[in-house]
Tab-separated table of C-alpha atoms and ligand atoms in Angstrom:
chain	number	residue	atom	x	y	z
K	1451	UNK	CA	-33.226	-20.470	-22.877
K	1452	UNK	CA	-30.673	-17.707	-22.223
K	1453	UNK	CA	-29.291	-17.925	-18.876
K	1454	UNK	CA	-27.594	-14.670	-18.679
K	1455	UNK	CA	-30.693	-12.609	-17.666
K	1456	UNK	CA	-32.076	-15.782	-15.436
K	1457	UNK	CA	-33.291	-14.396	-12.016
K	1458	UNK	CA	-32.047	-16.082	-8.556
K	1459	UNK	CA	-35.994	-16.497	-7.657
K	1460	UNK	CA	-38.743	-17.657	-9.145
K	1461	UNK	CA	-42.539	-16.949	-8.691
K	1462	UNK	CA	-43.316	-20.751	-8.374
K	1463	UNK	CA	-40.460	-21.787	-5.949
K	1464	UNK	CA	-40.318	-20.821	-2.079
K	1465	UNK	CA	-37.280	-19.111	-0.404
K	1466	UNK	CA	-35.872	-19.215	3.002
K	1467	UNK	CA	-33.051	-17.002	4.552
K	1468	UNK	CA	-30.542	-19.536	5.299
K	1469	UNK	CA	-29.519	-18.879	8.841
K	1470	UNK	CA	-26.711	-15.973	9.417
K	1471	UNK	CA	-25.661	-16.653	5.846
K	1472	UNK	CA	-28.591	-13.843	5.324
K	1473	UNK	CA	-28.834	-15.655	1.375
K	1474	UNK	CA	-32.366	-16.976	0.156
K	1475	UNK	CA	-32.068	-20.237	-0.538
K	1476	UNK	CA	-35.102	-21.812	-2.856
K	1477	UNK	CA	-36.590	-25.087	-0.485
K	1478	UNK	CA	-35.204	-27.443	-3.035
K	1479	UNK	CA	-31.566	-27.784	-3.486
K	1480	UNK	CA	-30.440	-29.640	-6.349
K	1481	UNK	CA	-28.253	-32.345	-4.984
K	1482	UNK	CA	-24.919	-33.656	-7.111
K	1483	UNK	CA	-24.373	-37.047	-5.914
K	1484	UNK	CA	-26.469	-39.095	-8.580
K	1485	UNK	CA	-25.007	-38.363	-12.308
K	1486	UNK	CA	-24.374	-41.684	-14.317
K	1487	UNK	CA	-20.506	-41.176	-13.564
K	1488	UNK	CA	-18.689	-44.069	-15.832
K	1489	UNK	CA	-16.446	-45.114	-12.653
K	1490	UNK	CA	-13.992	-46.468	-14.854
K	1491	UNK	CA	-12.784	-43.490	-16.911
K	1492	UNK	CA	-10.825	-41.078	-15.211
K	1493	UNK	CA	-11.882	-38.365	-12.754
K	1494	UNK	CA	-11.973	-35.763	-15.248
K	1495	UNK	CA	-13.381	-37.286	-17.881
K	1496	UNK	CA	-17.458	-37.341	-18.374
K	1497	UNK	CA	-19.495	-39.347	-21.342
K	1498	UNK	CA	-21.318	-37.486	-23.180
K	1499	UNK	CA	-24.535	-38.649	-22.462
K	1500	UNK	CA	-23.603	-37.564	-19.023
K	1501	UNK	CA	-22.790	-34.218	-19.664
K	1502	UNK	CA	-25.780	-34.847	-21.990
K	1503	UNK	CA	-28.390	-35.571	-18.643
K	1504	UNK	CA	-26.204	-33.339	-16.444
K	1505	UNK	CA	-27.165	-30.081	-18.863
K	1506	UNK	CA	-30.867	-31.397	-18.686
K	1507	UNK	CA	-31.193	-31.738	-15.111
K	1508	UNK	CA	-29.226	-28.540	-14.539
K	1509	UNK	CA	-31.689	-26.293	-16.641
K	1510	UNK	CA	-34.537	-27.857	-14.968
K	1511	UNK	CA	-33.583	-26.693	-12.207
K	1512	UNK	CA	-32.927	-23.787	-12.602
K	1513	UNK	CA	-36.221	-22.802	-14.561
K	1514	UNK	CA	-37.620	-24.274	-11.348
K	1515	UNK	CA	-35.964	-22.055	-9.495
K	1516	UNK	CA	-33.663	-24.043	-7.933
K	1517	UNK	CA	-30.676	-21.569	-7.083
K	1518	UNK	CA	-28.613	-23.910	-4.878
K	1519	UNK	CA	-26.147	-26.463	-6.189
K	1520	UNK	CA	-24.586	-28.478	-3.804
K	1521	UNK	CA	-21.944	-31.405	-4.602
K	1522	UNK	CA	-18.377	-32.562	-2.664
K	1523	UNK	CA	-14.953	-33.431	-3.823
K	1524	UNK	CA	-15.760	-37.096	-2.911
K	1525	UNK	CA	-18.834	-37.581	-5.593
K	1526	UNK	CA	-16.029	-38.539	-8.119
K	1527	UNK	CA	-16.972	-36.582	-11.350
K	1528	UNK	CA	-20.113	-34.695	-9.818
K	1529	UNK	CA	-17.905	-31.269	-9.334
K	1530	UNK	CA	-16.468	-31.739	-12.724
K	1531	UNK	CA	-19.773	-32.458	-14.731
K	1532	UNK	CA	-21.217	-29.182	-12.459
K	1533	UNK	CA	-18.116	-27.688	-13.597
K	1534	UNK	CA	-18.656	-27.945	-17.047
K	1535	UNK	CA	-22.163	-27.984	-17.425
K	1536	UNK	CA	-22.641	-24.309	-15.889
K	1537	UNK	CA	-19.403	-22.895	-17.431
K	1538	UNK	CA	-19.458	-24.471	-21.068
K	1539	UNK	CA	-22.434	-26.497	-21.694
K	1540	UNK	CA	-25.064	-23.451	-20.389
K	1541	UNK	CA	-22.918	-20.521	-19.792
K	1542	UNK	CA	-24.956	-19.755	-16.495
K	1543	UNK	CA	-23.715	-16.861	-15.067
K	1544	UNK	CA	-22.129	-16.847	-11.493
K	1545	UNK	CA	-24.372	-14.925	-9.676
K	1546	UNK	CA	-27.465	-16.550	-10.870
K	1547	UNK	CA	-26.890	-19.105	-8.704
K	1548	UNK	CA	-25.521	-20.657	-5.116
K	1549	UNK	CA	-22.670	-23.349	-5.245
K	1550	UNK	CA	-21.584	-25.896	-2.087
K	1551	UNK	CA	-19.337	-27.885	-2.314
K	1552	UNK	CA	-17.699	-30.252	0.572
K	1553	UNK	CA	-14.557	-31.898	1.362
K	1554	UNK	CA	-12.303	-33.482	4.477
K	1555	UNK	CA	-8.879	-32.374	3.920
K	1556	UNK	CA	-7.020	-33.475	7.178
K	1557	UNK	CA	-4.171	-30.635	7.682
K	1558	UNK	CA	-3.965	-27.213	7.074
K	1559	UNK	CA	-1.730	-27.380	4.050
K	1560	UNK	CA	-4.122	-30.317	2.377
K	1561	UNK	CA	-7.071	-27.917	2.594
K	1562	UNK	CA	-5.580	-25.223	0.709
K	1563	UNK	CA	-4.721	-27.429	-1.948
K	1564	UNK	CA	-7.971	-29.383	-1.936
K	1565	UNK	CA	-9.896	-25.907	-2.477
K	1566	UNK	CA	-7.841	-24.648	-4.660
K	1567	UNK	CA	-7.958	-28.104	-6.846
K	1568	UNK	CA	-12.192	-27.847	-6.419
K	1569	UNK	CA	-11.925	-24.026	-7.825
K	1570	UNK	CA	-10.270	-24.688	-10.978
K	1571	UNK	CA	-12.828	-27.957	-11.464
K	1572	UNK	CA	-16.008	-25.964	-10.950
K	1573	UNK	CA	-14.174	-23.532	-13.202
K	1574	UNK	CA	-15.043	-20.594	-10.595
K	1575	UNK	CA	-13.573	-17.870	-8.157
K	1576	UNK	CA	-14.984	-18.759	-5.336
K	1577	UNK	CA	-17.688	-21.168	-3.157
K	1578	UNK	CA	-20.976	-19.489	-1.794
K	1579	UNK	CA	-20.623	-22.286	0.793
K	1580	UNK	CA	-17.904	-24.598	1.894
K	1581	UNK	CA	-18.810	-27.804	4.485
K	1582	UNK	CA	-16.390	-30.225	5.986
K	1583	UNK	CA	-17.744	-33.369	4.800
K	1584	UNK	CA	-18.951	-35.748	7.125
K	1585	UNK	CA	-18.267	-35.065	10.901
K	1586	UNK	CA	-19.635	-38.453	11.865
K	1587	UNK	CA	-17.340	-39.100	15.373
K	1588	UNK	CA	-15.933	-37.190	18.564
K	1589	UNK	CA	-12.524	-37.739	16.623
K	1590	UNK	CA	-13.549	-36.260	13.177
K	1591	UNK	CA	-14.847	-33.073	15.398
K	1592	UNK	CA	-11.595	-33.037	16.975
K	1593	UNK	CA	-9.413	-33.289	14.075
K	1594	UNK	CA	-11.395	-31.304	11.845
K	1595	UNK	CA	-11.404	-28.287	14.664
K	1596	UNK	CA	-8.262	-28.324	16.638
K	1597	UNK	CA	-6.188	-25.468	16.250
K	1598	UNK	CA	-4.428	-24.710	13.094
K	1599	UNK	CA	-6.473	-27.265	11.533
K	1600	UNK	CA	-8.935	-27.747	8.366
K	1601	UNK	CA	-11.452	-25.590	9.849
K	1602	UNK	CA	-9.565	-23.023	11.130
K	1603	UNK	CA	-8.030	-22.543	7.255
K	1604	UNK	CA	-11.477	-22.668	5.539
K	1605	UNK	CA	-12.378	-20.109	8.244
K	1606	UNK	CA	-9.280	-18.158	6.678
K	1607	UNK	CA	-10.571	-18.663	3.353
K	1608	UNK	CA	-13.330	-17.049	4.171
K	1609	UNK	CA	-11.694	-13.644	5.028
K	1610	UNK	CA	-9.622	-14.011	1.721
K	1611	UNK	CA	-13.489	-14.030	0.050
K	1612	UNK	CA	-12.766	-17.756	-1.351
K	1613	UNK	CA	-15.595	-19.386	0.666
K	1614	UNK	CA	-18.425	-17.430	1.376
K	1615	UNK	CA	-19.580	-19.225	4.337
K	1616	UNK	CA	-18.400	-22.495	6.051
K	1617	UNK	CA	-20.140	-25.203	7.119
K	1618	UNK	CA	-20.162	-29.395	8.305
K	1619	UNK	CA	-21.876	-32.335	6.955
K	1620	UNK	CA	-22.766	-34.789	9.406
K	1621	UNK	CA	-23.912	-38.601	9.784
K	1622	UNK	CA	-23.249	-38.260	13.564
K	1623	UNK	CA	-24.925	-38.946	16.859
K	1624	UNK	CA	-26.824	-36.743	18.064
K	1625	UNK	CA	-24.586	-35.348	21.099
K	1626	UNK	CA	-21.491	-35.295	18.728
K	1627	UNK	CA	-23.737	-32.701	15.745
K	1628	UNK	CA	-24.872	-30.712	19.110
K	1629	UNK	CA	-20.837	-30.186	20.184
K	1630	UNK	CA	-19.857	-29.373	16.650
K	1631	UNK	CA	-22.708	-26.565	16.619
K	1632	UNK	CA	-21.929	-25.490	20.459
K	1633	UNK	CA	-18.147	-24.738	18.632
K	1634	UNK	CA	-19.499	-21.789	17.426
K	1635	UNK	CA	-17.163	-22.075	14.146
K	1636	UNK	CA	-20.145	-22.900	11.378
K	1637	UNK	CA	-22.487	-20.913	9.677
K	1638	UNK	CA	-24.469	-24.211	8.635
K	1639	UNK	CA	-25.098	-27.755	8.860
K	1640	UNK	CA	-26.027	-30.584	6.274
K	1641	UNK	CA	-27.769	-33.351	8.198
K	1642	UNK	CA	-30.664	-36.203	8.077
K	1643	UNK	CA	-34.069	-35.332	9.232
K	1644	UNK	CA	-37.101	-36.934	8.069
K	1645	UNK	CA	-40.913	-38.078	9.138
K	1646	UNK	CA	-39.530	-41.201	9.390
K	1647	UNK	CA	-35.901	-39.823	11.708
K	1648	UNK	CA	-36.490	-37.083	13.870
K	1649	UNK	CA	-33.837	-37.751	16.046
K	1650	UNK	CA	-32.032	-35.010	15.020
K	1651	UNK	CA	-34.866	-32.703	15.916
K	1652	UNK	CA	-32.713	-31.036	18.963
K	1653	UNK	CA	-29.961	-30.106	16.548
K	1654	UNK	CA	-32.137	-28.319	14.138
K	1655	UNK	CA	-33.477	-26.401	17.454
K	1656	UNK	CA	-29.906	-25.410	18.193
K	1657	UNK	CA	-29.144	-24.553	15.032
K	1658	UNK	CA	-31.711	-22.619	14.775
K	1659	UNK	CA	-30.960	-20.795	18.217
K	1660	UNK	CA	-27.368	-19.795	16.521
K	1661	UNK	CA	-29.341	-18.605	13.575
K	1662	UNK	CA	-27.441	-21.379	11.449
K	1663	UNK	CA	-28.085	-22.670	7.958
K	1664	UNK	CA	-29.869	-25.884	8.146
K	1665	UNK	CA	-29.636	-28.165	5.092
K	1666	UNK	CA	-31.597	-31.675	4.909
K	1667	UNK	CA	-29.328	-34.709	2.912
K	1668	UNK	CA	-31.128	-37.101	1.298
K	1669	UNK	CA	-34.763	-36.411	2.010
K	1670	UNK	CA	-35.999	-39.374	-0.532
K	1671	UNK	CA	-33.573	-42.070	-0.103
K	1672	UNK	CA	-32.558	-41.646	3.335
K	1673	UNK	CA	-35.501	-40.587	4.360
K	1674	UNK	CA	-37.567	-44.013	3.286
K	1675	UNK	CA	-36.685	-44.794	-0.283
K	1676	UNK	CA	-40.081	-42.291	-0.717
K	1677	UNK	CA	-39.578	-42.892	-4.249
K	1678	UNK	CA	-40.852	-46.435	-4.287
K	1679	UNK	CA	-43.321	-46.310	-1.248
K	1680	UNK	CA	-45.405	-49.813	-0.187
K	1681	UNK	CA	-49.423	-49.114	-1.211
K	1682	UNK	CA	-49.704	-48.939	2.923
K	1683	UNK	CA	-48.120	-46.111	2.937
K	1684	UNK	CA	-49.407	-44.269	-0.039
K	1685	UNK	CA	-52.726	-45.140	1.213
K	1686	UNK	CA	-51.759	-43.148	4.651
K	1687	UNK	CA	-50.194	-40.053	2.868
K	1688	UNK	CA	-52.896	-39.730	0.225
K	1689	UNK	CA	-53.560	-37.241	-1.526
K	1690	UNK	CA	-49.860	-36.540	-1.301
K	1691	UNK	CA	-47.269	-38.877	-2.693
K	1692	UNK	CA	-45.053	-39.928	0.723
K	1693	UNK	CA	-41.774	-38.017	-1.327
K	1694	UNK	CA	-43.727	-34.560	-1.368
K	1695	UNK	CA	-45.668	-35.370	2.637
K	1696	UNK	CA	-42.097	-35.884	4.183
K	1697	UNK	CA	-40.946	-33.007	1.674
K	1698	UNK	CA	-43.945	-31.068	3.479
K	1699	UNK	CA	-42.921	-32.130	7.130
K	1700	UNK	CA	-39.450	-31.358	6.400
K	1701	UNK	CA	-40.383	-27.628	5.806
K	1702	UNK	CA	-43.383	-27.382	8.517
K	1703	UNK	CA	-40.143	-26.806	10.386
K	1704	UNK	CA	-39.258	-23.412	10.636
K	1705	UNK	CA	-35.418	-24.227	11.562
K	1706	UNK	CA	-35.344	-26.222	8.083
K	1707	UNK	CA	-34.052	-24.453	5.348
K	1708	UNK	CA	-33.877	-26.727	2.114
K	1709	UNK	CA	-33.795	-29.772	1.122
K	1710	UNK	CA	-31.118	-31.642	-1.336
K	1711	UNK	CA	-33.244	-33.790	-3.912
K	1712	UNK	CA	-30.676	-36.069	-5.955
K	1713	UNK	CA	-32.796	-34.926	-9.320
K	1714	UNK	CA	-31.155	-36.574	-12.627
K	1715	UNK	CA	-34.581	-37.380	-14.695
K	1716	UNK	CA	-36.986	-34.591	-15.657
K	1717	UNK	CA	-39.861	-37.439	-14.112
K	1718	UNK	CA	-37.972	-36.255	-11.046
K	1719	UNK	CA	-39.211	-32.709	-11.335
K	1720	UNK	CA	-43.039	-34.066	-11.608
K	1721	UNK	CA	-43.694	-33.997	-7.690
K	1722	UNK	CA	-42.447	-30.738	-6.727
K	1723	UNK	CA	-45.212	-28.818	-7.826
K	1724	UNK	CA	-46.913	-30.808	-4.514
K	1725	UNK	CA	-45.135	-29.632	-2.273
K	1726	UNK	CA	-45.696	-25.723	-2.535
K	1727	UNK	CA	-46.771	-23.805	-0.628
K	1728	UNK	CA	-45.399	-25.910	2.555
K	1729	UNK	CA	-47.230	-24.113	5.641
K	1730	UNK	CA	-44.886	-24.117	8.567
K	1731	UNK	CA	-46.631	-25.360	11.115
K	1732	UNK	CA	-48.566	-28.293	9.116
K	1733	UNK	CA	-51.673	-27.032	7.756
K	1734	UNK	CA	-55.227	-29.112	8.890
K	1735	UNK	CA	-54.674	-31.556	5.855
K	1736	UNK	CA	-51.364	-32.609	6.923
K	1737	UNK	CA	-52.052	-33.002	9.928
K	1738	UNK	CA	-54.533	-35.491	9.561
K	1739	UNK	CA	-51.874	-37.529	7.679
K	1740	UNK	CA	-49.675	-37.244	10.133
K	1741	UNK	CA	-51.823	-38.419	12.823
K	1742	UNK	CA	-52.862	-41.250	10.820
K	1743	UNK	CA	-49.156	-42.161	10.560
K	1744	UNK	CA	-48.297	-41.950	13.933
K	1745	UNK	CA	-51.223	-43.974	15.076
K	1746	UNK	CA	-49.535	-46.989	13.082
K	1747	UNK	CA	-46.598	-47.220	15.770
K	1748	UNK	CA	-49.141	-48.118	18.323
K	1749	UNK	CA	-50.563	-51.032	16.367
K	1750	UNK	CA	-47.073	-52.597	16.995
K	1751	UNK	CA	-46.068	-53.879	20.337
K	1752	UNK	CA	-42.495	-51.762	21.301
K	1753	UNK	CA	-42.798	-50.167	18.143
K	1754	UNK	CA	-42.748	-46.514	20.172
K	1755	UNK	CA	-39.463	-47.243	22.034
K	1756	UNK	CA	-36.675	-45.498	19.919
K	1757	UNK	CA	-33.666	-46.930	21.804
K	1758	UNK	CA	-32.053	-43.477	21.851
K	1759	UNK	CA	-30.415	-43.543	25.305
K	1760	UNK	CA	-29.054	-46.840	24.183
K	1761	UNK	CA	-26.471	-45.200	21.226
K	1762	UNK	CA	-23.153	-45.994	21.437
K	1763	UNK	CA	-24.051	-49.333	22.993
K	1764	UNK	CA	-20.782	-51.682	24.461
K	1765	UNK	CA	-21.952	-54.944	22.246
K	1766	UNK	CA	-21.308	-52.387	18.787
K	1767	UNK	CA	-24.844	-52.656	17.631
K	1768	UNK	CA	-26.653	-50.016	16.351
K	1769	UNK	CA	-29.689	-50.085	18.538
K	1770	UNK	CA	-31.666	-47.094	17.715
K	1771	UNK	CA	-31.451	-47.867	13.832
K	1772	UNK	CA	-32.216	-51.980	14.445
K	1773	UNK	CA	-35.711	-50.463	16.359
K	1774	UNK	CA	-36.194	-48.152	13.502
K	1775	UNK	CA	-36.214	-50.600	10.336
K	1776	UNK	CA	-38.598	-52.861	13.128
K	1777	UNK	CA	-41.122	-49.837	12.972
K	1778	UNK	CA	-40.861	-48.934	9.776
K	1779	UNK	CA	-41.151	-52.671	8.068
K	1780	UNK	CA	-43.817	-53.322	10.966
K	1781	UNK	CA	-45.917	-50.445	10.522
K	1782	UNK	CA	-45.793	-49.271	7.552
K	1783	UNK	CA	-44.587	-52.108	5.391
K	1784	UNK	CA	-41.385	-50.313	5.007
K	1785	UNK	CA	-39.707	-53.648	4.570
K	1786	UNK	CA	-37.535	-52.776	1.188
K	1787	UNK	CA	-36.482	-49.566	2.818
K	1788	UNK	CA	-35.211	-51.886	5.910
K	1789	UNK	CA	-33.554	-54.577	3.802
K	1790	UNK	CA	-31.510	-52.023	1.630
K	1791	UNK	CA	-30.360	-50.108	4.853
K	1792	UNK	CA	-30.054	-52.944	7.354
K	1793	UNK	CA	-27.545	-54.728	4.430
K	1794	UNK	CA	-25.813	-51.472	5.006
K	1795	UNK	CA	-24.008	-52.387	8.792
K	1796	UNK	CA	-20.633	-53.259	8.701
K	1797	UNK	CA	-19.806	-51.723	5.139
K	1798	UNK	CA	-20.095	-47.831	6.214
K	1799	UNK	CA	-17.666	-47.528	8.848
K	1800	UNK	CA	-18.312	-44.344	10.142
K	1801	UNK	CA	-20.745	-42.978	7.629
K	1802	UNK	CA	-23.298	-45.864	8.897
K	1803	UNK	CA	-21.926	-47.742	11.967
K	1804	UNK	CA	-23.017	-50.937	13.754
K	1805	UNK	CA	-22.296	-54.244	13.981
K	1806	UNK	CA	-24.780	-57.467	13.020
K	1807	UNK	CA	-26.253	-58.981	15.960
K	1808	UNK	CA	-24.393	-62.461	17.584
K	1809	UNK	CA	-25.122	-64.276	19.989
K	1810	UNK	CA	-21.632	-62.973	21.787
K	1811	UNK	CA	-22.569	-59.129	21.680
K	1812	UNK	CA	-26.747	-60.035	22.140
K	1813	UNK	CA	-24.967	-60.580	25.716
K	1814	UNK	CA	-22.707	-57.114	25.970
K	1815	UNK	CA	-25.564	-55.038	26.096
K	1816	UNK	CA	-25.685	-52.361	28.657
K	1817	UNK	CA	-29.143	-53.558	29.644
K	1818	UNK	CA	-28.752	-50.361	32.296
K	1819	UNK	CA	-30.115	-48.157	29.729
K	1820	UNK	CA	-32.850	-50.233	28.882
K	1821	UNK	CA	-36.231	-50.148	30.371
K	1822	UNK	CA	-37.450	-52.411	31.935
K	1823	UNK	CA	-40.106	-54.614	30.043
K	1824	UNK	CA	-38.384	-54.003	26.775
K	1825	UNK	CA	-37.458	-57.593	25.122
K	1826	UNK	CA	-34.332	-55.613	23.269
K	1827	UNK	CA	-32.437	-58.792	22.482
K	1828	UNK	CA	-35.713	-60.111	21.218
K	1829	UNK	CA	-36.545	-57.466	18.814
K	1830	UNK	CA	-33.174	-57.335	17.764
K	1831	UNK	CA	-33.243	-60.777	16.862
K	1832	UNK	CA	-36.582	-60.412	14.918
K	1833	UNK	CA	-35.119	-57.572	12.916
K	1834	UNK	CA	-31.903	-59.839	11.880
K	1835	UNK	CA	-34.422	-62.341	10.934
K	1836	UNK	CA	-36.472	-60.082	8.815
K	1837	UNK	CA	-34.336	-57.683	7.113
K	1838	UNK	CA	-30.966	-59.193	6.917
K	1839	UNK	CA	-29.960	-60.685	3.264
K	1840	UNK	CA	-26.530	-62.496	3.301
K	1841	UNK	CA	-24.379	-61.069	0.167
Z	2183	NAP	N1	-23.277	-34.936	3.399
Z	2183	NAP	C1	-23.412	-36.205	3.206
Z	2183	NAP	O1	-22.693	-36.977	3.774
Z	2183	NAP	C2	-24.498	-36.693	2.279
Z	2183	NAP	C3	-25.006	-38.008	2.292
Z	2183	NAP	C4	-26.007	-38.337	1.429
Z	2183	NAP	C5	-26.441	-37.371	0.570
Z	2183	NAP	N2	-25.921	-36.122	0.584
Z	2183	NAP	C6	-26.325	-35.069	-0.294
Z	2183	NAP	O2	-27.690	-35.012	-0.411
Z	2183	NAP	C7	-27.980	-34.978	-1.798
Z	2183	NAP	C8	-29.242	-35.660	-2.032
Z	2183	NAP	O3	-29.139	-37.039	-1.659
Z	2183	NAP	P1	-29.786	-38.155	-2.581
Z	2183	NAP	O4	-29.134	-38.190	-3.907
Z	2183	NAP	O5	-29.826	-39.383	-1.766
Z	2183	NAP	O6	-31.238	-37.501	-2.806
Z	2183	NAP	P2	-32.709	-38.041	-2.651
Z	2183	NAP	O7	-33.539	-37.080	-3.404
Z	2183	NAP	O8	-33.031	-38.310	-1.238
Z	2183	NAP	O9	-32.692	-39.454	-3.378
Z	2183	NAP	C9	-32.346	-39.564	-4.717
Z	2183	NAP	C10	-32.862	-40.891	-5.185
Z	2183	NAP	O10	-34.266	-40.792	-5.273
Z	2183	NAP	C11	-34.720	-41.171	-6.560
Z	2183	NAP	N3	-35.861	-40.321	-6.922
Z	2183	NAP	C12	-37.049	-40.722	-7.374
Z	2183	NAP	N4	-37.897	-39.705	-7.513
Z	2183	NAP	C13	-37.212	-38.611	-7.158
Z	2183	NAP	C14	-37.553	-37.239	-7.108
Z	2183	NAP	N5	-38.759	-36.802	-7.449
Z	2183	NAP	N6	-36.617	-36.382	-6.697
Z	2183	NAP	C15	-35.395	-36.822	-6.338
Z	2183	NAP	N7	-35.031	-38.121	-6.367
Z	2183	NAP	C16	-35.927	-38.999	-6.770
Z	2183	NAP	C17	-33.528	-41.014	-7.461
Z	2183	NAP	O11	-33.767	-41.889	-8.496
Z	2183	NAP	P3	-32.758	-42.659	-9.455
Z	2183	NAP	O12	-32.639	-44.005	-8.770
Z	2183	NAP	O13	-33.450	-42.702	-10.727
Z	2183	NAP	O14	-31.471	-41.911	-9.470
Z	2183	NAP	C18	-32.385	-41.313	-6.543
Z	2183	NAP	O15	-32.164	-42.719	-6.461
Z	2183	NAP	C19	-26.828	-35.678	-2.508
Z	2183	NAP	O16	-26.697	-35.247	-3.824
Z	2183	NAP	C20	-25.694	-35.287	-1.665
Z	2183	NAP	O17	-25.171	-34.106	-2.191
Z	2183	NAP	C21	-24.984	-35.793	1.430
C-alpha cells in the first residue's frame, strides 16, 4: 500500500474531537508498549523480526484507521521501532497521522534534553502530544508542576511548536488526578477507566468540564485481562466478546475519547469490527448486558462496598483494590485477573501501591472510615487467601 496519499480518517473507524486539542482522534489508539523488544540488546537496536511485526501491526492500523500512535521514552525500544517503522520501513508521511509520546524528566534542563533525545528517535520535528508520564502521588504533581519545572518547559515547548499539546499520565488516586486537572496546565489526560473500575468516573466529568482530552490506558489488560475472559463472563457479555462490551462502555461515555489497545498480532485487529458504531449512551442491547453484570455484585455478600473513602489507609493496604479482585473473582470468576494483579503489591511502588495484609497492619486500620457492619479485616483476609501466590 502507498502511504503517501493515506487519509487521517477512515469510513469504517469512529472519530472524536479530543477535548480543546480540537484534533479527531479515531476511538482506537494504537498503543506502543507491547513490541517483542529483545531486552538484552541495546536501546537502539531492534531484531528484525521486530521491526518485522512492528511494520505489520503499524499498517494495520493504519488501514484501520487508526491515526493515533502513542508510546513513552520509558517503553525501552517502543519509540525507536515507531521511529523507524514510520520513517524507513513505511515511509508514512507526517501528517497522516497523530504521535504521543510521554516522559518524566525531573528539572527543567533534563526535559529539554529528554525531548530533544525522543525527536531525533522518532526521527520527527515535532510531537502532536506530549504527557508527563505517570503523575501517580501529591509529590509527583508537585514536582512535575512547581515553577520553572518539567511542565512549565513542555508548556514552553509548546509555544516554540515542538509539542503540539501537553498532557499527564496518571495511576493516581482519585483526589490527586482531580488536583492535577483543577491546575489548569493540561490539555489531556491518559488514565484507567473500565466496566470493571469506574472510580475514576469524576475525573473524566472534570475533564470533560475543561473540555480536556481524555485517553483510556490499558482497556484489555487493565481493564480485566478481557482477552482471556472466564466462560461466566462471556456468557454475561454475549453476543459481544467482554474486550469489545467494556470497549463499548468505555465509549458510551461521552467525556471518553479513545482508547489505547496494545495491538502487536493482526488476530488482535479481529474484534474491532464489534465495537462500531459505539452509541453513547448504551444502546437497549447493552444495556441489558450491563444490567445482567451488575446484578452479579449482589449475589455476593459486601461485594457492593468499594472501600473508596478508605484510600490512603494508615495500615498501607490498598483497600479499594483488595475489595475489587474480591468482586471480580467472586462474581464473575475473575480469579486469573485477581491473581496476576494482586501478585502485583509491593513490586509497583508508586505505579501500583499497597502493602500485603499482616496481622500487624490488619490492626492499623482506620476503622473510622469504615461502615459499620463491614467485616473489612475479614474480606481482606479472604482475598490474601484466594488470590495471593508466593513467588
Ligand atoms: N500511562 C501509563 O502509565 C500506561 C500504563 C499502561 C499502559 N499504558 C498505555 O496504554 C497502552 C495500552 O496498554 P496495553 O498494552 O496494556 O493494552 P491492552 O490492549 O489493554 O492490553 C494488551 C494485551 O492484551 C492482549 N490482547 C489480546 N487481544 C487483544 C486485542 N484484540 N487488542 C489488544 N490487545 C489484545 C495483548 O496480547 P499479547 O499478550 O499477545 O501481547 C496484550 O497482552 C500501552 O501501549 C501504553 O502505551 C500506559
Amino acid at each position: 500500500m502507498d502511504y503517501s496519499n493515506l487519509s487521517l480518517f477512515r469510513p469504517q473507524m469512529e472519530y472524536r474531537r479530543f477535548g480543546k486539542t480540537n484534533k479527531h482522534l479515531s476511538v482506537i489508539t494504537l498503543g506502543g508498549m507491547r513490541f517483542k523488544h529483545a531486552h538484552q540488546l541495546p536501546r537502539h537496536e531492534v531484531p528484525h523480526d521486530t521491526l518485522n511485526q512492528a511494520s505489520q501491526t503499524v499498517q494495520m492500523a493504519l488501514e484501520q484507521g487508526i491515526n493515533l500512535i502513542e508510546t513513552a521514552y520509558g517503553y525501552t525500544k517502543s519509540e525507536t521501532i515507531f521511529g523507524r517503522v514510520l520513517n524507513q520501513e513505511l515511509k508514512v508521511k507526517r501528517d497522516r497521522y497523530f504521535l504521543m509520546t510521554k516522559g518524566n524528566p525531573k528539572t527543567a534542563e533534563a526535559t529539554r534534553q529528554l525531548v530533544e533525545e525522543q525527536l531525533k528517535t522518532l526521527q520527527t520535528d515535532y510531537f502532536d502530544f506530549y504527557a508527563w508520564h505517570g503523575i501517580n502521588t501529591p509529590e509527583l504533581l508537585e514536582q512535575a508542576c512547581a515553577p520553572g519545572g518539567p511542565v512549565e518547559t513542555l508548556l514552553q515547548l509548546k509555544e516554540e511548536g515542538v509539542i503540539g499539546h501537553v498532557g499527564f499520565s496518571t495511576h493516581a488516586p482519585l483526589h490527586v488526578i482531580l488536583k492535577a486537572i483543577e491546575t489548569d496546565l493540561f490539555d489531556f489526560v491518559n488514565l484507567h477507566y473500565y466496566y470493571f473500575f469506574q472510580r475514576n468516573e469524576p475525573a473524566i466529568a472534570l475533564a470533560q468540564q475543561k473540555d480536556m482530552g481524555v485517553f483510556i490506558i490499558s482497556p484489555n489488560d487493565k481493564g480485566g485481562r478481557l482477552f482471556s475472559p472466564p466462560p461466566k463472563l462471556q456468557q454475561l457479555t454475549a453476543p459481544l466478546s467482554p474486550l469489545q462490551w467494556n470497549a463499548r462502555f468505555c465509549l458510551s461515555n461521552p467525556g471518553v475519547h479513545t482508547l489505547s489497545f496494545g495491538l502487536n498480532e493482526p488476530e488482535h485487529f479481529d474484534p474491532l469490527n464489534g465495537i462500531f458504531p459505539a452509541p453513547s449512551p448504551l444502546s437497549a442491547d447493552d444495556l441489558r448486558i450491563k444490567r445482567l453484570l451488575d446484578e452479579q455484585v449482589a449475589e455476593v455478600p459486601y461485594a457492593d462496598f468499594n472501600g473508596y473513602a478508605m484510600e490512603n489507609d494508615p495500615s498501607g493496604l490498598n483497600i479499594p483494590e483488595i475489595l475489587r479482585f474480591r468482586k471480580l473473582w467472586k462474581c464473575y470468576d475473575m480469579k486469573a485477573f485477581g491473581e496476576y494483579r494482586y501478585n502485583m503489591f509491593q513490586e509497583k511502588d508508586h505505579w501500583f501501591p499497597g502493602q500485603f495484609p499482616t496481622e500487624e497492619n490488619l490492626q492499623q486500620i482506620d476503622l473510622s472510615r469504615c461502615p459499620e457492619g463491614i467485616p473489612i479485616a475479614k474480606l481482606i483476609r479472604e482475598t490474601h487467601e484466594g488470590l495471593y501466590r508466593p513467588k
